[in-house]
Short mmCIF file of C-alpha atoms in Angstrom, two decimals:
data_model
loop_
_atom_site.label_atom_id
_atom_site.label_comp_id
_atom_site.label_asym_id
_atom_site.label_seq_id
_atom_site.Cartn_x
_atom_site.Cartn_y
_atom_site.Cartn_z
CA UNK O 1 -25.75 -37.05 7.09
CA UNK O 2 -25.84 -34.55 4.33
CA UNK O 3 -29.35 -33.14 5.39
CA UNK O 4 -27.69 -32.77 9.94
CA UNK O 5 -24.51 -31.14 8.32
CA UNK O 6 -26.37 -28.99 5.91
CA UNK O 7 -29.04 -28.20 8.66
CA UNK O 8 -26.08 -27.39 11.04
CA UNK O 9 -24.80 -24.53 8.91
CA UNK O 10 -28.04 -23.27 8.73
CA UNK O 11 -29.06 -20.56 10.95
CA UNK O 12 -32.13 -21.77 13.06
CA UNK O 13 -34.53 -18.84 14.05
CA UNK O 14 -36.78 -20.28 16.74
CA UNK O 15 -37.66 -16.96 18.09
CA UNK O 16 -34.84 -17.44 20.91
CA UNK O 17 -32.00 -15.23 22.12
CA UNK O 18 -29.71 -17.40 20.31
CA UNK O 19 -31.72 -16.93 17.11
CA UNK O 20 -31.10 -13.15 17.43
CA UNK O 21 -27.39 -13.74 18.05
CA UNK O 22 -27.33 -15.89 14.79
CA UNK O 23 -28.87 -13.23 12.53
CA UNK O 24 -26.24 -10.49 13.83
CA UNK O 25 -23.25 -12.75 13.54
CA UNK O 26 -24.28 -14.24 9.92
CA UNK O 27 -24.87 -10.85 8.73
CA UNK O 28 -21.26 -9.80 9.85
CA UNK O 29 -19.58 -12.70 8.45
CA UNK O 30 -21.82 -12.41 5.02
CA UNK O 31 -20.79 -8.71 4.79
CA UNK O 32 -17.10 -9.52 5.33
CA UNK O 33 -16.50 -12.20 2.87
CA UNK O 34 -18.50 -10.10 0.26
CA UNK O 35 -17.08 -6.76 1.08
CA UNK O 36 -13.54 -7.54 1.34
CA UNK O 37 -13.27 -9.35 -2.41
CA UNK O 38 -15.25 -6.56 -4.10
CA UNK O 39 -12.91 -3.73 -2.51
CA UNK O 40 -9.92 -5.45 -3.17
CA UNK O 41 -10.99 -5.47 -6.63
CA UNK O 42 -11.43 -1.90 -7.12
CA UNK O 43 -8.43 -0.76 -4.92
CA UNK O 44 -5.61 -2.92 -5.11
CA UNK O 45 -4.69 -2.65 -8.46
CA UNK O 46 -1.06 -0.54 -9.99
CA UNK O 47 -2.67 2.50 -10.75
CA UNK O 48 -4.52 2.91 -7.04
CA UNK O 49 -0.65 2.33 -6.02
CA UNK O 50 0.97 4.61 -8.44
CA UNK O 51 -1.62 7.44 -6.89
CA UNK O 52 -1.08 6.95 -3.34
CA UNK O 53 2.86 6.82 -3.84
CA UNK O 54 3.19 9.71 -6.01
CA UNK O 55 0.68 11.65 -3.38
CA UNK O 56 3.10 10.72 -0.70
CA UNK O 57 6.15 11.78 -2.72
CA UNK O 58 4.33 15.22 -3.24
CA UNK O 59 4.47 15.86 0.13
CA UNK O 60 7.70 14.71 1.13
CA UNK O 61 6.86 11.46 2.86
CA UNK O 62 7.87 9.21 0.08
CA UNK O 63 11.62 10.02 0.57
CA UNK O 64 11.59 8.07 3.86
CA UNK O 65 10.75 4.74 1.84
CA UNK O 66 13.85 2.99 0.96
CA UNK O 67 12.63 -0.90 0.62
CA UNK O 68 10.12 -2.40 -1.51
CA UNK O 69 8.59 -3.72 1.92
CA UNK O 70 8.20 0.06 3.02
CA UNK O 71 6.85 1.06 -0.30
CA UNK O 72 4.49 -1.91 -0.18
CA UNK O 73 3.03 -0.84 3.35
CA UNK O 74 2.62 2.40 2.75
CA UNK O 75 0.64 2.12 -0.47
CA UNK O 76 -1.80 -0.34 0.69
CA UNK O 77 -5.19 1.19 0.62
CA UNK O 78 -7.58 0.39 3.53
CA UNK O 79 -9.44 -2.38 1.99
CA UNK O 80 -6.25 -4.06 1.83
CA UNK O 81 -5.30 -3.72 5.08
CA UNK O 82 -8.40 -4.75 6.25
CA UNK O 83 -8.28 -8.15 4.19
CA UNK O 84 -4.64 -8.80 6.19
CA UNK O 85 -6.30 -8.40 9.58
CA UNK O 86 -9.75 -9.54 9.20
CA UNK O 87 -9.49 -13.18 8.83
CA UNK O 88 -8.07 -13.42 12.14
CA UNK O 89 -10.61 -11.13 13.65
CA UNK O 90 -13.86 -12.97 11.76
CA UNK O 91 -12.41 -16.16 13.34
CA UNK O 92 -12.14 -14.83 17.10
CA UNK O 93 -15.41 -13.27 16.42
CA UNK O 94 -16.75 -16.46 15.43
CA UNK O 95 -15.46 -18.19 19.05
CA UNK O 96 -16.93 -14.94 20.78
CA UNK O 97 -20.38 -15.99 19.23
CA UNK O 98 -20.36 -19.42 20.28
CA UNK O 99 -19.27 -18.94 24.09
CA UNK O 100 -21.87 -16.33 24.02
CA UNK O 101 -24.42 -18.86 22.69
CA UNK O 102 -22.97 -21.61 25.31
CA UNK O 103 -23.56 -19.03 28.20
CA UNK O 104 -26.91 -18.57 27.38
CA UNK O 105 -27.52 -22.01 27.05
CA UNK O 106 -25.95 -23.14 30.28
CA UNK O 107 -28.39 -19.98 31.97
CA UNK O 108 -31.18 -21.48 30.73
CA UNK O 109 -30.05 -24.93 31.86
CA UNK O 110 -29.49 -23.42 35.45
CA UNK O 111 -33.10 -21.85 35.33
CA UNK O 112 -34.41 -25.19 34.60
CA UNK O 113 -32.69 -27.14 37.05
CA UNK O 114 -34.17 -24.77 40.15
CA UNK O 115 -36.76 -26.62 41.76
CA UNK O 116 -37.56 -28.86 39.55
CA UNK O 117 -38.34 -32.93 39.29
CA UNK O 118 -38.33 -33.38 36.02
CA UNK O 119 -35.40 -31.34 35.32
CA UNK O 120 -33.66 -34.43 33.83
CA UNK O 121 -36.09 -34.44 31.27
CA UNK O 122 -36.29 -31.02 30.63
CA UNK O 123 -32.37 -30.45 29.92
CA UNK O 124 -32.91 -32.88 26.94
CA UNK O 125 -33.42 -30.19 24.16
CA UNK O 126 -31.01 -27.93 25.88
CA UNK O 127 -28.98 -30.61 25.62
CA UNK O 128 -29.69 -31.19 22.36
CA UNK O 129 -29.02 -27.30 21.07
CA UNK O 130 -25.79 -27.38 23.11
CA UNK O 131 -24.11 -28.44 19.35
CA UNK O 132 -25.88 -25.92 17.52
CA UNK O 133 -24.29 -23.16 19.44
CA UNK O 134 -21.13 -24.06 17.72
CA UNK O 135 -22.60 -23.03 14.46
CA UNK O 136 -21.13 -19.70 15.05
CA UNK O 137 -17.78 -20.88 15.44
CA UNK O 138 -18.46 -22.95 12.26
CA UNK O 139 -19.28 -19.69 10.53
CA UNK O 140 -16.14 -17.54 11.73
CA UNK O 141 -13.91 -20.83 10.29
CA UNK O 142 -15.32 -20.83 7.00
CA UNK O 143 -15.23 -16.88 6.56
CA UNK O 144 -11.55 -17.40 7.54
CA UNK O 145 -10.87 -20.38 5.19
CA UNK O 146 -12.72 -18.66 2.65
CA UNK O 147 -10.67 -14.86 3.07
CA UNK O 148 -7.51 -16.79 2.94
CA UNK O 149 -7.44 -18.95 -0.02
CA UNK O 150 -9.30 -16.23 -1.92
CA UNK O 151 -6.41 -13.66 -0.72
CA UNK O 152 -3.96 -16.53 -2.15
CA UNK O 153 -5.95 -17.44 -5.51
CA UNK O 154 -6.08 -13.47 -5.78
CA UNK O 155 -2.25 -12.61 -4.63
CA UNK O 156 -2.53 -8.98 -4.33
CA UNK O 157 0.04 -8.78 -1.79
CA UNK O 158 2.43 -10.88 -3.98
CA UNK O 159 1.77 -8.31 -6.87
CA UNK O 160 2.08 -5.23 -4.44
CA UNK O 161 5.49 -6.01 -3.40
CA UNK O 162 6.41 -6.82 -7.25
CA UNK O 163 4.77 -2.97 -8.07
CA UNK O 164 7.05 -1.69 -5.63
CA UNK O 165 10.16 -3.44 -6.27
CA UNK O 166 9.63 -1.64 -9.76
CA UNK O 167 9.16 1.52 -8.19
CA UNK O 168 12.14 1.59 -6.52
CA UNK O 169 14.18 0.08 -9.73
CA UNK O 170 12.35 3.06 -11.44
CA UNK O 171 12.99 5.61 -8.92
CA UNK O 172 16.87 4.51 -8.77
CA UNK O 173 16.85 4.99 -12.54
CA UNK O 174 15.54 8.14 -12.25
CA UNK O 175 17.90 9.47 -10.00
CA UNK O 176 20.36 8.18 -11.80
CA UNK O 177 19.08 10.13 -14.93
CA UNK O 178 18.79 13.40 -12.71
CA UNK O 179 22.47 13.59 -11.86
CA UNK O 180 23.63 12.44 -15.05
CA UNK O 181 21.68 15.30 -16.23
CA UNK O 182 23.07 17.74 -13.62
CA UNK O 183 26.18 16.73 -14.42
CA UNK O 184 25.68 17.45 -17.93
CA UNK O 185 24.60 20.93 -17.29
CA UNK O 186 27.34 21.53 -14.66
CA UNK O 187 29.98 20.55 -17.30
CA UNK O 188 27.93 22.54 -20.30
CA UNK O 189 27.86 25.47 -17.77
CA UNK O 190 31.87 24.94 -17.14
CA UNK O 191 32.64 24.94 -20.66
CA UNK O 192 30.61 28.20 -21.69
CA UNK O 193 32.55 29.94 -19.04
CA UNK O 194 35.64 28.56 -20.16
CA UNK O 195 34.71 29.40 -23.91
CA UNK O 196 33.68 33.40 -22.74
CA UNK O 197 37.17 33.46 -20.49
CA UNK O 198 38.67 32.76 -23.69
CA UNK O 199 36.39 35.03 -25.95
CA UNK O 200 37.42 38.10 -23.62
CA UNK O 201 41.08 37.07 -23.72
CA UNK O 202 40.96 36.94 -27.58
CA UNK O 203 39.53 40.07 -27.77
CA UNK O 204 41.93 41.85 -25.16
CA UNK O 205 44.37 40.21 -27.28
CA UNK O 206 43.08 41.82 -30.19
CA UNK O 207 42.89 45.06 -28.70
CA UNK O 208 46.46 44.87 -27.55
CA UNK O 209 47.62 43.72 -31.04
CA UNK O 210 46.06 46.84 -32.41
CA UNK O 211 47.01 49.34 -29.62
CA UNK O 212 50.78 47.71 -30.46
CA UNK O 213 50.33 48.01 -34.18
CA UNK O 214 49.16 51.67 -33.74
CA UNK O 215 52.11 52.74 -31.48
CA UNK O 216 54.42 51.11 -33.85
CA UNK O 217 52.76 53.09 -36.55
CA UNK O 218 53.20 56.29 -34.81
CA UNK O 219 56.85 55.64 -33.89
CA UNK O 220 57.44 55.14 -37.70
CA UNK O 221 56.10 58.17 -38.44
CA UNK O 222 57.68 60.20 -35.90
CA UNK O 223 61.14 58.36 -36.93
CA UNK O 224 60.39 59.14 -40.85
CA UNK O 225 59.61 62.99 -39.30
CA UNK O 226 63.34 63.01 -37.88
CA UNK O 227 64.81 62.03 -41.05
CA UNK O 228 63.14 64.55 -42.95
CA UNK O 229 64.14 67.45 -40.69
CA UNK O 230 68.04 66.31 -40.71
#
């Protein structure tokens, strides 16, 4: 039983057209289940998300991002986007390979049935091989399950969403700090203007006081001169 299951999953390279099909689909599945986890390990981290968010904020695109979900989608790297869509694509790709293999097998069977008395006995190897045509579909299902389980174990989407929520909170805190700084600057500017106006008023009052004192002194001098003349 174990050998039969193992032989079912292994590709059969017998030189037929289906053998080449197995090689193509098998390489696609193998590259996908290796490349996606490796690329996610390299790109799905806080430093990369921060760098992409800073780039969007520098050119004005980040201003429209108001929720953690929007930021999470915006800062997702290409491998992260592919990791979301690729498992389903691989599943469909595996089914496509199986249907192509079944079509090839049925075409071969139809060719054997044309003008051959021993057609039934000739169909035996083809019927035995029909079960193997589901090998590509099983590869697609395996790749789908592997990537889904790996994404749940790695939990990069949850980590990116949590980071996005922190980025929203940090942005709100920075905005509050900027508003407080602007209000403080406005208060300081008003205070400086008031102090400058008060200083001008004091200087003007001092000048008026000096002029008043000079005027009184002149009047006193004039009054004293008249008394002397009288």
